[in-house]
Short mmCIF file of C-alpha atoms and ligand atoms in Angstrom, two decimals:
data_model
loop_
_atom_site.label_atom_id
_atom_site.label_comp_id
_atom_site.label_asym_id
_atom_site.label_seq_id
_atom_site.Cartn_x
_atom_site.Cartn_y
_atom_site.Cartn_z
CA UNK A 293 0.00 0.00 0.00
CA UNK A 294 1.44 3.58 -0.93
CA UNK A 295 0.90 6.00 1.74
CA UNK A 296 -0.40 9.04 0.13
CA UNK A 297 1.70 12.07 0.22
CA UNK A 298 0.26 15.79 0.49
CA UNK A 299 2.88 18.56 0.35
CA UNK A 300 2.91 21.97 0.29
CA UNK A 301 5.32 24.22 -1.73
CA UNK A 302 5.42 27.83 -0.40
CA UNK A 303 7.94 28.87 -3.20
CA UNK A 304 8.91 32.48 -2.62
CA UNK A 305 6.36 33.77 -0.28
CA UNK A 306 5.95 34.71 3.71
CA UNK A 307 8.34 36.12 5.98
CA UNK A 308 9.05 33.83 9.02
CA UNK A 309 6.77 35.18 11.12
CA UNK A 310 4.12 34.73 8.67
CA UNK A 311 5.72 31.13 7.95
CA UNK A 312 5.15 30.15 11.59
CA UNK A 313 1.46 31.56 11.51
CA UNK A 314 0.78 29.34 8.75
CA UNK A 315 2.40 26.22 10.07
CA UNK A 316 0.57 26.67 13.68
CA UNK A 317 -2.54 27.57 11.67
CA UNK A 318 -2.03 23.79 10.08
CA UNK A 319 -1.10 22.36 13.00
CA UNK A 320 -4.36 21.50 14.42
CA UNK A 321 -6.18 21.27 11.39
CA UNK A 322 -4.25 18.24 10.19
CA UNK A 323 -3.42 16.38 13.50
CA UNK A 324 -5.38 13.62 12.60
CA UNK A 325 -4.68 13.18 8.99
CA UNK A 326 -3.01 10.08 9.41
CA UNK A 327 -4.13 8.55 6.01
CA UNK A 328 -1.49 10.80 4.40
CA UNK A 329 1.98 12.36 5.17
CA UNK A 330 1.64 16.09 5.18
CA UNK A 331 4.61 18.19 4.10
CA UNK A 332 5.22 21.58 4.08
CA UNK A 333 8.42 23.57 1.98
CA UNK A 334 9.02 27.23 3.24
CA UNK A 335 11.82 29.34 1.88
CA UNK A 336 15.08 28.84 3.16
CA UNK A 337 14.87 31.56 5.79
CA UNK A 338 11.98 30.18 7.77
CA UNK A 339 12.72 26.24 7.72
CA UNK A 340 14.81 26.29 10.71
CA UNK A 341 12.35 27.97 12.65
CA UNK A 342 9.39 26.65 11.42
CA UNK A 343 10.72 22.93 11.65
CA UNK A 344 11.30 24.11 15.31
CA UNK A 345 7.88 25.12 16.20
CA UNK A 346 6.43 21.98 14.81
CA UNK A 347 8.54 19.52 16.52
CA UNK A 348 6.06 16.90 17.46
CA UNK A 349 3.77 17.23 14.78
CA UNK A 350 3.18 15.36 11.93
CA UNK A 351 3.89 18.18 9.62
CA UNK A 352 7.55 17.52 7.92
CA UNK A 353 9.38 20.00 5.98
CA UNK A 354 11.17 19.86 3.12
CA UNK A 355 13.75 22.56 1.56
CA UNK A 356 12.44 24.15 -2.16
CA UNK A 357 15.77 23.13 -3.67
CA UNK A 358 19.42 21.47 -2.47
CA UNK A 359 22.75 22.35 -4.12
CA UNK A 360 24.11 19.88 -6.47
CA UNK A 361 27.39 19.49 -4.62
CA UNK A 362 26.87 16.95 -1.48
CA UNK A 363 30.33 18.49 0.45
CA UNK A 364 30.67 21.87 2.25
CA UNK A 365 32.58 24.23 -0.41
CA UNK A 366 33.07 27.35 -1.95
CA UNK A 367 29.84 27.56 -3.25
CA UNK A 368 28.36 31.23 -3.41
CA UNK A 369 24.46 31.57 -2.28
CA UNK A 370 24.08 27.34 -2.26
CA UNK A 371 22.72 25.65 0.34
CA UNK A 372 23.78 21.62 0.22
CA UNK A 373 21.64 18.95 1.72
CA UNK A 374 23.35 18.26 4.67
CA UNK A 375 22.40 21.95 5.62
CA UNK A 376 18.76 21.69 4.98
CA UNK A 377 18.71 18.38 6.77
CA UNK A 378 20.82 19.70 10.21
CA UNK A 379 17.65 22.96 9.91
CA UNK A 380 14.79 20.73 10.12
CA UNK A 381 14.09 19.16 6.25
CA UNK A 382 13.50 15.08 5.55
CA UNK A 383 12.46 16.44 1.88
CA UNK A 384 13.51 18.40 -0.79
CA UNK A 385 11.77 19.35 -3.92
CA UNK A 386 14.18 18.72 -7.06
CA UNK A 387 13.84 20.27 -10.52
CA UNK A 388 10.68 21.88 -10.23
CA UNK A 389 9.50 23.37 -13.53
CA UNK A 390 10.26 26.74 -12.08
CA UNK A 391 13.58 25.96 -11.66
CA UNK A 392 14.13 24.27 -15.17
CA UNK A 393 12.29 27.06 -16.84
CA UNK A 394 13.71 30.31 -15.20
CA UNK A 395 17.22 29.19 -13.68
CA UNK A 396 18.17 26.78 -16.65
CA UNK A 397 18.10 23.34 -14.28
CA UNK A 398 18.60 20.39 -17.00
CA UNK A 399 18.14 16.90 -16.17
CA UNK A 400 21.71 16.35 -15.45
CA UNK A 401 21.79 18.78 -12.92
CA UNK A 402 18.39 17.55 -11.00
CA UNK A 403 20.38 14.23 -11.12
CA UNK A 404 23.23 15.56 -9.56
CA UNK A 405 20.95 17.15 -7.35
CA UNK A 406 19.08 14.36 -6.46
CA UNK A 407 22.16 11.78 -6.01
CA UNK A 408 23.03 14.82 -3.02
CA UNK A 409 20.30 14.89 -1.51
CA UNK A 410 19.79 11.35 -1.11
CA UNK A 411 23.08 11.27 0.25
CA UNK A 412 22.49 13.53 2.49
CA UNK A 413 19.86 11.30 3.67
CA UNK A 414 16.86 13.60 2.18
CA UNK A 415 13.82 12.28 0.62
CA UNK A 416 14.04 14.17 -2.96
CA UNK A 417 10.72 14.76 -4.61
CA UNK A 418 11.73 14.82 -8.02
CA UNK A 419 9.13 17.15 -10.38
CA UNK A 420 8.72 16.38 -14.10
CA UNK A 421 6.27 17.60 -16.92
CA UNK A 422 5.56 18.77 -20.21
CA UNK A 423 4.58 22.40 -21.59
CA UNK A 424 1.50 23.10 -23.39
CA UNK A 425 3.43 23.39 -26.68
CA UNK A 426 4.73 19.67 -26.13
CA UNK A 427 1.24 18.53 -24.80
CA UNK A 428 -0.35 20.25 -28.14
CA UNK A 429 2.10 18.41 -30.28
CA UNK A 430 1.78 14.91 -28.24
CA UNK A 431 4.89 14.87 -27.28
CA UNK A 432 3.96 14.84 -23.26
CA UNK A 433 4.98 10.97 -22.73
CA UNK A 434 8.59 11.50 -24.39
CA UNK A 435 9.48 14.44 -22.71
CA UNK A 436 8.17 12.89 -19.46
CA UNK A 437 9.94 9.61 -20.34
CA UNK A 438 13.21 11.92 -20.87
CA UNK A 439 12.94 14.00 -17.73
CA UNK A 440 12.47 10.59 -15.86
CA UNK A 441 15.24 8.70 -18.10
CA UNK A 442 18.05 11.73 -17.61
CA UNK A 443 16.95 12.99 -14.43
CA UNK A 444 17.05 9.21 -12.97
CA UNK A 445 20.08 7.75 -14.92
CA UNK A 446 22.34 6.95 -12.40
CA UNK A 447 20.12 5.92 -9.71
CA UNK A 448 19.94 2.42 -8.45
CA UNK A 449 16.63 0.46 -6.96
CA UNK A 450 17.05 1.39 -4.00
CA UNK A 451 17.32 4.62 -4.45
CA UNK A 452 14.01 5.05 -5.22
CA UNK A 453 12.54 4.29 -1.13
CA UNK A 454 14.08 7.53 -1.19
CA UNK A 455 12.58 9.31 -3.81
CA UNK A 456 8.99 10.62 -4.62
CA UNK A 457 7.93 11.64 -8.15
CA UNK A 458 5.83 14.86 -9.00
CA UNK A 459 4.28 14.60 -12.16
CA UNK A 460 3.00 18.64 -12.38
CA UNK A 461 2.07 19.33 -16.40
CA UNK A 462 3.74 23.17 -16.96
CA UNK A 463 0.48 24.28 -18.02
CA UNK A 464 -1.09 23.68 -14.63
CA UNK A 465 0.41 25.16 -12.38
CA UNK A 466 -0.45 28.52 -10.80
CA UNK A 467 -3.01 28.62 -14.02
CA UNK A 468 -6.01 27.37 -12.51
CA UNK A 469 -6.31 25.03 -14.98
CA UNK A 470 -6.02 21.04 -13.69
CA UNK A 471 -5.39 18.26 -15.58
CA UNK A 472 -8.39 16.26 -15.54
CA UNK A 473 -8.21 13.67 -12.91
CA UNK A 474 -8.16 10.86 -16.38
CA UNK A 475 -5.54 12.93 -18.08
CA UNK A 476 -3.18 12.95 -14.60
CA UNK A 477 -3.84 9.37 -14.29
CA UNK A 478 -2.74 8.50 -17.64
CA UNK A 479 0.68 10.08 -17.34
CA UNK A 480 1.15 8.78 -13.43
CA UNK A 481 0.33 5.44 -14.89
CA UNK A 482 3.22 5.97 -17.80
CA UNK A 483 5.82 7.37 -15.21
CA UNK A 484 5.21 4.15 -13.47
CA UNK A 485 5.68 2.06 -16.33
CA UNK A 486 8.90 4.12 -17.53
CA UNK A 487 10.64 3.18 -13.50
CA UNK A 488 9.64 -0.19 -13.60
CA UNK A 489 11.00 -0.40 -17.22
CA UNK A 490 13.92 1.62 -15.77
CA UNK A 491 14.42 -0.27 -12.54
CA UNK A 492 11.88 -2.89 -11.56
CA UNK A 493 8.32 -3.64 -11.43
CA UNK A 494 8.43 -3.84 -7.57
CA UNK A 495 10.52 -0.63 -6.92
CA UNK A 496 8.32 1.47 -9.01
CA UNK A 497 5.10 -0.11 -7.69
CA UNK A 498 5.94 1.18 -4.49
CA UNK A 499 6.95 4.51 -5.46
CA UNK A 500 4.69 7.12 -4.63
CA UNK A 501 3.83 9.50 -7.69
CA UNK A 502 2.27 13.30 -6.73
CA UNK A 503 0.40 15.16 -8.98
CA UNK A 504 0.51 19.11 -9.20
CA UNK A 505 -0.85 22.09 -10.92
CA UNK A 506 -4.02 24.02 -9.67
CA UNK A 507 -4.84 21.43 -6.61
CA UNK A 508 -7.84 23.21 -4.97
CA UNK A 509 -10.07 21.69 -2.15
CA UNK A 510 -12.98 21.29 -4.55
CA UNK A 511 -11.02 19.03 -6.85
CA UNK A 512 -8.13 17.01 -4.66
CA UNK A 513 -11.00 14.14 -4.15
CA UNK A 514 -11.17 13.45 -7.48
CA UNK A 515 -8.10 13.37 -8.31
CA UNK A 516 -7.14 11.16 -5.17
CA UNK A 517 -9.22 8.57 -6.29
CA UNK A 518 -7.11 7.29 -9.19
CA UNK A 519 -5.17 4.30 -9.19
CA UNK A 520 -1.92 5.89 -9.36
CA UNK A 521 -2.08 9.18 -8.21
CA UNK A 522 -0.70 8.89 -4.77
CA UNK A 523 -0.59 12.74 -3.57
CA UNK A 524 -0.47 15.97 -3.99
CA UNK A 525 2.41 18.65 -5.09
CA UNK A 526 0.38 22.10 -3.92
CA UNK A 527 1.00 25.54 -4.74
CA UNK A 528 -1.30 28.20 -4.15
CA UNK A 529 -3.95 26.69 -2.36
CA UNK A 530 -1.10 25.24 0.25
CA UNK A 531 0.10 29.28 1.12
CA UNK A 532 -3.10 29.15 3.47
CA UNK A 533 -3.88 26.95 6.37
CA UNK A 534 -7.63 26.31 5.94
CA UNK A 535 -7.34 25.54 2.12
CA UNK A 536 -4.24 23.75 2.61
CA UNK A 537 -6.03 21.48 5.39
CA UNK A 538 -8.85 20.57 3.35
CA UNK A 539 -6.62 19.40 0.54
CA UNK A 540 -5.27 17.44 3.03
CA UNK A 541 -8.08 15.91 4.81
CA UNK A 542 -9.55 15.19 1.30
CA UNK A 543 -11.08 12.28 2.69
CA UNK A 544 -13.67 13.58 4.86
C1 PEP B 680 3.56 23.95 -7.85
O1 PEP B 680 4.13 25.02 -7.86
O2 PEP B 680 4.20 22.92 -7.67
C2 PEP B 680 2.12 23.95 -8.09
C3 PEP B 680 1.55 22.82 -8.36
O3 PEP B 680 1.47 25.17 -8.03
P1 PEP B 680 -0.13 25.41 -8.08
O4 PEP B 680 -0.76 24.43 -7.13
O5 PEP B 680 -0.31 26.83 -7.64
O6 PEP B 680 -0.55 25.18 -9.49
#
């Protein structure tokens, strides 16, 4: 049985104080969601603190993004794993189509990304996904299947326990516009054929696959209910406590 997965990714918003207001605002609100883990990313700034103030909770944190380099360097304005990890984070999100789009990640470098935060002994929650322009020209399964394929290449089996994929099409996120919960399941169902193709059909049953782009509290059920959509990569609706929560306790 995969354990479903709901995380929140606060990108570049809230101070810490406003961080901490959030997290205690979740707090309660998702004490007894114990049919899912329930992550949150802040920025960099507030993870320390916040993973402070929810010691004891069942809220984990993960960082937004890890250097590529596992070892303390000279490395201006990166933070490596082993930092995030010592401030509070069991997660980091890898390669999120922000970071491919605007800072010119490639697959290579979520690898080498990935391989450091694993070795730092982070979970990595790995984000691929098409553009519209791909989608429009049907070319979402190979450039899925080459995210996965580069992005994954040096990985073992057992890396995956370690690893949780985002599948979060371009053109969804922050649009408003979701895939439909049969258009998500497709492409979860193909990233879990390329892994077991890749690896093995045991490793990538068990590997939990998130879905992202416009998860709202009206439409997290259905998308929930799929066969392989094991969670939710959340945006927007996660930067506030009472929409966050009822993502989260989709359920009820
Ligand atoms: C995201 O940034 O990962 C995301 C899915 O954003 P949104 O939920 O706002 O579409």
């Amino acid at each position: 049985m995969r354990k479903p997965v709901i995380a929140g990714n606060w990108k570049m918003h809230k101070l810490v104080a406003e961080s901490v207001a959030t997290a205690l605002a979740l707090r309660p609100l998702v004490a007894n969601a114990n049919h899912c883990e329930v992550i949150i990313a802040p920025v960099f700034t507030a993870l320390k603190t916040v993973a402070d103030r929810l010691e004891g909770s069942n809220i984990r944190i993960a960082a937004q993004d890890c250097a590529p380099e596992a070892k303390q360097g000279a490395h201006t304005g990166e933070v490596s794993a082993e930092m995030l990890r010592d401030a509070g984070a069991t997660h980091v999100i890898i390669g999120h189509s922000e970071r491919r789009q605007f800072y010119g990640e490639t697959d290579a470098f979520v690898l080498r990304k990935t391989q450091a935060a694993l070795q730092s002994g982070l979970t990595a929650i790995v984000c691929v996904g098409e553009m519209l322009e791909q989608r429009e020209a049907g070319m979402a399964e190979s450039v899925v299947r080459a995210q996965l394929e580069g992005g994954m290449r040096e990985l073992t089996p057992s890396d995956l326990d370690r690893i949780i994929i985002a599948y979060e099409p371009v053109w969804a996120i922050g649009t408003g516009r979701t895939a439909t919960p049969e258009q998500a399941q497709e492409m979860h169902a193909f990233v879990r054929r390329v892994l077991s193709e890749r690896f093995s059909t045991a490793a990538s049953d068990a590997l939990r696959i998130l879905y992202g782009g416009s998860v709202k509290p009206d439409n997290a059920a259905g998308l929930m209910k799929q066969a392989d959509i094991d969670g939710a990569l959340v945006g927007g609706a996660s930067l506030e406590a009472e929409s966050f929560a009822n993502i989260i306790n989709y359920n009820q």
